Structures are given as structure tokens and as C-alpha cells.
Amino acid sequence: MNVRTQLPSIPFIDLAAQRRHLGAAIDTAVARVLDHCQFIMGPEVRAFEAQLAEFCGARHVVTCASGTDALVLALRALGIGPGDAVICPSFTFCATAEVAVLVGATPVFVDVDPVSFNIDVNGIAGAVEAAMAAGLVPKAIIPVDLFGLPADHAAIAAAAKAYSLFTVDDAAQGFGATYHNRRLGTFGELTCTSFFPAKPLGCYGDGGAVMTDDDALADLLRSLRVHGQGSDKYDNVRIGLASRLDTIQAAVLSEKLKIFPDEIAARNRISARYAQGLAQDLADVAAVPTVPEGYLSVWAQYTIRVAGGRRDALAAALKAEGIPTAIYYPIPLHRQVAYKHYPVGKAGLAASERLAGEVISLPMHAYLDEATQDRIVDAMRRALK
Ligand SMILES: *Cc1c(COP(=O)(O)O)cnc(C)c1O
């Protein structure tokens, strides 16, 4: 037996390390909520919303029960429903397209750029065309800041303007990242994020938020998240959801937000080290992610591309050494059972299909120490040589 198999296995995302780093602060914050017992919409929720608004520069932050709900609330606030088309990438987590269907609209898939993994802006015209050919009214586009890297928001804004589309930014993976020195949160009409534990800013359960600079949309969101409540609590003025962020989760998030900037810096140091270690002699077999000038990623995932059908063998070799990997995403949405009948942009989805067979994500979190990272890089070198 190879002696390396004796090494302890490495966590893919080490939430326990973060927990140790946070120490008693979290316990104290949670204990405060347990004492005052305002578990729904307690003071910690409002406090966290204000802190998050300050952090990302948005005028309003409306928290809710999950990232998926955040997207549903956003589409509902924009009045999107049956007969409307929502343009979104196929190479993403299912929730991006699922929410279009949940509000009665139809997702129309557009391809991604094979280097940034984000929406290929050149495909938007063809998606608008496909939507209209299917008898739909193109209403909105949901760019995704995949793996933590902002989409090209200036180009998306130009396309959205040209085709009169609302933009809902799915920043579930990219929240905290910056695009030309502006944090995600104010691109498009609405920005959505998720506090699922594995996201860069995660809580200890489910949670999400919608950000906007628009006062009227913010009012709508606040009504929609509590059953469509009007100014009189018992006179509901629209159909809404029961979708609030738990007070306990808000308390947890306020503590985590304090260390988030340091964690983003750590993730960037770690990704730079990966790039250095893997680019040395593996450049022809493994393509490491690059960050365009003017962008800052939060590295929700460190995803490389391994060509020539060697990806699955690499995953197996790493697994044998106690190193976990993940495939985000093995099947693009337009190939999945629930989504394969929806329209596809005229330009096709060649990059999404190719990426599904080539991508592999390596362990990535703010507490990945250098020795562990060296172990991962060495194992990759051995596997790919
Ligand atoms: C995680 C995620 C969501 C959904 O967030 P939940 O909090 O799990 O509902 C939506 N979009 C993307 C791109 C995600 O990664």
C-alpha cells in the first residue's frame, strides 16, 4: 500500500476550521437570540441587513429563507410570469433556471464563455430570438457569477438595455466579489445571494438575500417575503411567500461578515498558489482559472479544466490519496430531464457541453494551509504527468 494513503483525508470545504477561528463570538451571538426569543424577524435581522447593505453598497438588503427564494422573490417583484422568457446560462446550478419555472415563466438557455465560465454575452441576441420564436416575451436575464467570478456586468447591462431586459444577478457564488472596484450587489435591478453553508458567506442553515437600489422594488420584496402583507398586517395585498431569514442565522452571519474581507483575501492567496503550483509543468493538461483585469473573485470554487478525457482518472487518483474533488457541473441544465424541453439560444451550447466533461473543482476555503495545499498540488502532478 502506498504510504500516502495513510495521510488524513482533506476536507473539500473546512467549516470546522472557520468555526474554530470564530471562537466564542458565534456562541455569544446565538445565545443572545436564545435569550430574547425573537426568532422571526428579530433585531439581528435588521442589523445584519444594514451591515450587508454597507458592505456591498446597495441601498436595500432584504433577507429571506434561501438563495432560491431570493431569486423567486426577485422575479416576482419584477412581475415576471407566464408567457415571459428568462434568459440564463445552462452551465450553472439548477436554481438559476428553476426559479423561472417556479414563477410560471420559461427559461431560455444561453451558452457560457469557456474561460470565465460565465454568460457568453454574444449569445444573448440568439437567446432573445429563440424566445420570440417560441412565442415568449423576453423579460429578464439572470447572469451568474459562477465559482465566485463576476460576470461581465458592463456587457450584460448593454445587452439588457438593447433588448429591454431586466437583470437579476445570481450572485449566490460570487457575493463579495468586485467588478471594476464595485462589489456585486448593485448590478442590474436586483442581486440575489445565498447563505447556504458552503457558499463564501454562509450561515449554519439556509438563508438568502436580495439587494437593490430601487425603493419600490425593496418595498415589494419586504411584502412578498411575508405572504404579501400590506401596511395592515392582516390585510394581505398580494400573494407572497413565507420566506424570512431566521434571527439565529442573522446573528451568525453578522459575526461571519466581520471576517469575510480577510477570508476573501485568503481565498485569493490560496488560488494564486494553486495557479503557481499547477501552471509550472501542467499547463498543457490542466487549464487553471484566470481573473480578468479589474475583477476580483471570491473563489467559491477553484475549478480547473482537464482535457483529453483524463478528468475522471484524476479524480480517482486524488481520492485514493484522501483528496476530495467535485464536478460542478457534470450535466448542463439543457441536458437534464426537468429542463431539456426549454428553448436554447440560436448560438447553441457547445461550451456548456464541453465544460461538463472537463471541469473539476479542488478543495478551496479560506483556511486551506500551505502544507495541505502542497499535498494536493503534488498529488495532481503525479496524477497528470
Ligand atoms: C447555491 C446557489 C443557488 C441557490 O441557493 P440556495 O440557498 O441553496 O437556495 C442559486 N444559484 C446558484 C448559482 C447557486 O450556486
Short mmCIF file of C-alpha atoms in Angstrom, two decimals, residues 60-329:
data_model
loop_
_atom_site.label_atom_id
_atom_site.label_comp_id
_atom_site.label_asym_id
_atom_site.label_seq_id
_atom_site.Cartn_x
_atom_site.Cartn_y
_atom_site.Cartn_z
CA HIS A 60 -31.60 47.92 0.33
CA VAL A 61 -30.93 44.39 1.51
CA VAL A 62 -33.96 42.15 2.01
CA THR A 63 -33.02 38.84 3.60
CA CYS A 64 -35.03 35.68 3.03
CA ALA A 65 -35.02 31.93 3.60
CA SER A 66 -32.65 30.77 0.82
CA GLY A 67 -30.83 31.80 -2.33
CA THR A 68 -33.51 30.08 -4.39
CA ASP A 69 -36.23 32.07 -2.62
CA ALA A 70 -34.19 35.24 -3.20
CA LEU A 71 -34.39 34.59 -6.96
CA VAL A 72 -38.10 33.76 -6.80
CA LEU A 73 -38.79 36.95 -4.82
CA ALA A 74 -36.76 38.96 -7.34
CA LEU A 75 -38.67 37.60 -10.34
CA ARG A 76 -41.99 38.07 -8.52
CA ALA A 77 -41.09 41.66 -7.64
CA LEU A 78 -40.39 42.33 -11.33
CA GLY A 79 -43.79 40.87 -12.24
CA ILE A 80 -42.35 38.06 -14.33
CA GLY A 81 -44.72 35.19 -15.02
CA PRO A 82 -46.46 33.07 -17.67
CA GLY A 83 -45.58 33.94 -21.26
CA ASP A 84 -42.28 35.55 -20.24
CA ALA A 85 -38.84 34.27 -21.12
CA VAL A 86 -35.95 34.44 -18.64
CA ILE A 87 -32.55 34.08 -20.27
CA CYS A 88 -29.96 32.24 -18.20
CA PRO A 89 -26.86 30.09 -18.65
CA SER A 90 -27.11 26.32 -18.95
CA PHE A 91 -23.81 25.76 -17.15
CA THR A 92 -24.90 26.68 -13.61
CA PHE A 93 -26.63 25.33 -10.51
CA CYS A 94 -30.22 24.30 -11.28
CA ALA A 95 -31.83 27.01 -9.13
CA THR A 96 -30.91 29.70 -11.68
CA ALA A 97 -33.37 28.23 -14.22
CA GLU A 98 -35.71 26.58 -11.71
CA VAL A 99 -36.92 29.93 -10.40
CA ALA A 100 -38.10 31.00 -13.87
CA VAL A 101 -40.32 27.92 -13.97
CA LEU A 102 -41.47 28.45 -10.37
CA VAL A 103 -42.94 31.86 -11.27
CA GLY A 104 -44.60 30.44 -14.39
CA ALA A 105 -42.08 31.81 -16.89
CA THR A 106 -39.84 29.89 -19.30
CA PRO A 107 -36.05 29.67 -19.06
CA VAL A 108 -34.15 30.13 -22.33
CA PHE A 109 -30.60 28.87 -22.22
CA VAL A 110 -27.56 30.76 -23.38
CA ASP A 111 -24.02 29.42 -23.58
CA VAL A 112 -21.09 30.40 -21.37
CA ASP A 113 -17.61 31.58 -22.18
CA PRO A 114 -15.29 28.55 -21.82
CA VAL A 115 -12.61 30.56 -19.97
CA SER A 116 -14.64 32.64 -17.49
CA PHE A 117 -17.46 30.01 -17.19
CA ASN A 118 -19.88 32.97 -17.23
CA ILE A 119 -22.56 34.02 -19.76
CA ASP A 120 -21.25 34.49 -23.27
CA VAL A 121 -22.70 37.92 -23.98
CA ASN A 122 -22.52 37.26 -27.72
CA GLY A 123 -25.16 34.57 -27.27
CA ILE A 124 -27.83 36.86 -25.78
CA ALA A 125 -29.16 38.07 -29.18
CA GLY A 126 -29.72 34.45 -30.24
CA ALA A 127 -31.48 33.67 -26.95
CA VAL A 128 -33.83 36.63 -27.44
CA GLU A 129 -34.53 35.35 -30.95
CA ALA A 130 -35.21 31.81 -29.71
CA ALA A 131 -37.57 33.17 -27.03
CA MET A 132 -39.57 35.15 -29.56
CA ALA A 133 -39.66 32.22 -31.98
CA ALA A 134 -41.22 30.20 -29.14
CA GLY A 135 -43.93 32.85 -28.72
CA LEU A 136 -42.48 34.21 -25.48
CA VAL A 137 -41.76 37.76 -24.39
CA PRO A 138 -38.09 38.09 -23.36
CA LYS A 139 -38.31 39.86 -20.00
CA ALA A 140 -35.22 39.20 -17.94
CA ILE A 141 -31.71 37.84 -17.91
CA ILE A 142 -30.11 36.08 -14.95
CA PRO A 143 -26.32 36.23 -15.22
CA VAL A 144 -24.50 34.02 -12.73
CA ASP A 145 -21.18 34.98 -11.11
CA LEU A 146 -20.08 31.38 -11.34
CA PHE A 147 -17.48 29.94 -8.97
CA GLY A 148 -17.07 33.42 -7.45
CA LEU A 149 -16.01 35.34 -10.55
CA PRO A 150 -18.23 38.28 -11.56
CA ALA A 151 -19.89 38.03 -14.95
CA ASP A 152 -19.11 40.81 -17.44
CA HIS A 153 -21.68 43.16 -15.98
CA ALA A 154 -21.00 46.12 -18.26
CA ALA A 155 -21.55 43.99 -21.37
CA ILE A 156 -24.64 42.38 -19.83
CA ALA A 157 -26.08 45.80 -18.95
CA ALA A 158 -25.59 46.91 -22.56
CA ALA A 159 -27.37 43.81 -23.89
CA ALA A 160 -30.15 44.15 -21.30
CA LYS A 161 -30.69 47.73 -22.43
CA ALA A 162 -30.67 46.80 -26.11
CA TYR A 163 -33.32 44.10 -25.61
CA SER A 164 -35.27 45.79 -22.77
CA LEU A 165 -34.50 43.02 -20.29
CA PHE A 166 -34.45 43.26 -16.51
CA THR A 167 -31.25 41.92 -14.98
CA VAL A 168 -31.32 39.75 -11.87
CA ASP A 169 -27.77 38.92 -10.86
CA ASP A 170 -27.42 35.43 -9.37
CA ALA A 171 -24.51 36.18 -7.03
CA ALA A 172 -25.05 33.08 -4.86
CA GLN A 173 -21.43 32.08 -5.54
CA GLY A 174 -19.92 35.49 -6.23
CA PHE A 175 -21.21 37.67 -3.42
CA GLY A 176 -18.30 39.69 -2.00
CA ALA A 177 -16.51 39.80 -5.36
CA THR A 178 -15.83 43.07 -7.16
CA TYR A 179 -16.19 44.14 -10.77
CA HIS A 180 -14.14 47.24 -11.54
CA ASN A 181 -13.91 48.08 -7.84
CA ARG A 182 -17.64 47.75 -7.25
CA ARG A 183 -18.90 44.90 -5.11
CA LEU A 184 -21.64 42.70 -6.53
CA GLY A 185 -25.00 43.87 -5.21
CA THR A 186 -25.81 46.82 -7.44
CA PHE A 187 -25.54 45.41 -10.96
CA GLY A 188 -28.88 45.14 -12.69
CA GLU A 189 -32.23 45.77 -10.98
CA LEU A 190 -31.77 43.12 -8.32
CA THR A 191 -28.96 40.94 -6.98
CA CYS A 192 -29.55 37.66 -5.18
CA THR A 193 -27.28 35.71 -2.91
CA SER A 194 -27.35 32.54 -0.84
CA PHE A 195 -26.06 31.89 2.67
CA PHE A 196 -26.01 28.11 2.21
CA PRO A 197 -23.17 26.91 4.48
CA ALA A 198 -20.76 26.08 1.62
CA LYS A 199 -21.06 29.50 -0.08
CA PRO A 200 -18.30 32.05 0.53
CA LEU A 201 -20.55 33.87 3.04
CA GLY A 202 -22.59 31.05 4.56
CA CYS A 203 -24.67 30.63 7.70
CA TYR A 204 -25.45 27.48 9.70
CA GLY A 205 -28.52 26.51 7.73
CA ASP A 206 -30.41 28.01 4.80
CA GLY A 207 -30.59 31.71 4.10
CA GLY A 208 -30.52 34.25 1.30
CA ALA A 209 -30.87 37.92 0.42
CA VAL A 210 -31.96 40.23 -2.37
CA MET A 211 -30.20 43.54 -2.91
CA THR A 212 -31.48 46.56 -4.81
CA ASP A 213 -31.11 50.32 -5.13
CA ASP A 214 -34.78 50.64 -6.07
CA ASP A 215 -37.05 51.75 -3.20
CA ALA A 216 -40.25 50.45 -4.80
CA LEU A 217 -38.77 47.02 -5.52
CA ALA A 218 -37.45 46.84 -1.95
CA ASP A 219 -40.96 47.56 -0.59
CA LEU A 220 -42.39 44.84 -2.81
CA LEU A 221 -39.77 42.33 -1.66
CA ARG A 222 -40.48 43.11 2.00
CA SER A 223 -44.17 42.46 1.40
CA LEU A 224 -43.61 39.34 -0.71
CA ARG A 225 -41.41 37.64 1.89
CA VAL A 226 -44.25 37.76 4.45
CA HIS A 227 -47.23 36.46 2.48
CA GLY A 228 -47.76 39.67 0.52
CA GLN A 229 -48.51 41.71 3.62
CA GLY A 230 -49.84 45.27 3.22
CA SER A 231 -49.44 48.16 5.65
CA ASP A 232 -52.13 46.43 7.71
CA LYS A 233 -50.59 43.12 8.69
CA TYR A 234 -53.91 41.27 8.31
CA ASP A 235 -54.91 42.83 5.01
CA ASN A 236 -52.70 41.00 2.54
CA VAL A 237 -52.42 42.90 -0.71
CA ARG A 238 -50.76 40.24 -2.88
CA ILE A 239 -49.84 36.57 -2.86
CA GLY A 240 -46.43 36.11 -1.30
CA LEU A 241 -44.19 33.55 0.39
CA ALA A 242 -43.18 32.64 3.92
CA SER A 243 -39.51 33.37 3.36
CA ARG A 244 -37.59 35.02 6.14
CA LEU A 245 -34.03 34.65 7.34
CA ASP A 246 -34.08 33.15 10.86
CA THR A 247 -32.90 35.56 13.55
CA ILE A 248 -30.32 32.99 14.71
CA GLN A 249 -28.87 32.82 11.19
CA ALA A 250 -28.71 36.62 11.01
CA ALA A 251 -26.75 36.61 14.27
CA VAL A 252 -24.35 34.02 12.86
CA LEU A 253 -23.96 35.98 9.62
CA SER A 254 -23.14 39.25 11.40
CA GLU A 255 -20.18 37.53 13.04
CA LYS A 256 -19.10 35.89 9.79
CA LEU A 257 -19.37 39.16 7.86
CA LYS A 258 -16.73 40.68 10.16
CA ILE A 259 -14.11 38.21 8.96
CA PHE A 260 -15.37 37.96 5.36
CA PRO A 261 -12.92 40.52 3.88
CA ASP A 262 -9.98 38.62 5.42
CA GLU A 263 -11.41 35.36 4.13
CA ILE A 264 -11.71 36.80 0.61
CA ALA A 265 -8.06 37.86 0.78
CA ALA A 266 -7.08 34.36 1.98
CA ARG A 267 -9.04 32.71 -0.83
CA ASN A 268 -7.18 34.89 -3.31
CA ARG A 269 -3.80 33.98 -1.82
CA ILE A 270 -4.71 30.30 -1.99
CA SER A 271 -5.95 30.49 -5.59
CA ALA A 272 -2.75 32.28 -6.62
CA ARG A 273 -0.73 29.47 -5.01
CA TYR A 274 -2.76 26.86 -6.86
CA ALA A 275 -2.16 28.66 -10.14
CA GLN A 276 1.56 28.82 -9.43
CA GLY A 277 1.82 25.16 -8.45
CA LEU A 278 -0.31 23.83 -11.28
CA ALA A 279 0.86 26.09 -14.08
CA GLN A 280 4.52 25.05 -13.63
CA ASP A 281 4.54 21.83 -15.61
CA LEU A 282 0.88 21.01 -16.08
CA ALA A 283 -0.10 23.92 -18.29
CA ASP A 284 -0.71 21.66 -21.29
CA VAL A 285 -3.03 19.22 -19.44
CA ALA A 286 -4.76 21.41 -16.88
CA ALA A 287 -6.11 24.92 -17.53
CA VAL A 288 -6.23 26.93 -14.32
CA PRO A 289 -8.83 29.69 -13.93
CA THR A 290 -7.82 33.25 -14.71
CA VAL A 291 -9.24 36.50 -13.38
CA PRO A 292 -9.64 39.30 -15.93
CA GLU A 293 -8.16 42.74 -15.25
CA GLY A 294 -10.46 44.75 -12.99
CA TYR A 295 -12.19 41.71 -11.47
CA LEU A 296 -11.81 40.17 -8.01
CA SER A 297 -13.14 36.65 -7.43
CA VAL A 298 -14.26 35.21 -4.09
CA TRP A 299 -13.33 31.71 -5.29
CA ALA A 300 -16.46 29.86 -4.28
CA GLN A 301 -14.79 27.05 -6.21
CA TYR A 302 -11.33 26.54 -7.62
CA THR A 303 -12.27 24.90 -10.90
CA ILE A 304 -9.76 23.77 -13.48
CA ARG A 305 -10.27 22.16 -16.87
CA VAL A 306 -8.65 18.84 -17.67
CA ALA A 307 -8.81 17.93 -21.34
CA GLY A 308 -8.41 14.66 -23.19
CA GLY A 309 -10.77 12.58 -21.08
CA ARG A 310 -8.34 12.47 -18.14
CA ARG A 311 -10.62 14.21 -15.65
CA ASP A 312 -12.24 11.17 -14.05
CA ALA A 313 -8.91 9.34 -13.68
CA LEU A 314 -7.53 12.42 -11.95
CA ALA A 315 -10.46 12.48 -9.51
CA ALA A 316 -9.94 8.79 -8.74
CA ALA A 317 -6.19 9.22 -8.20
CA LEU A 318 -6.75 12.13 -5.84
CA LYS A 319 -9.50 10.29 -3.97
CA ALA A 320 -7.09 7.40 -3.36
CA GLU A 321 -4.83 9.88 -1.58
CA GLY A 322 -7.61 11.30 0.59
CA ILE A 323 -8.10 14.38 -1.57
CA PRO A 324 -11.74 15.16 -2.43
CA THR A 325 -12.78 16.85 -5.66
CA ALA A 326 -16.17 17.77 -7.07
CA ILE A 327 -17.63 18.16 -10.53
CA TYR A 328 -19.55 21.41 -10.90
CA TYR A 329 -21.42 20.72 -13.16
#
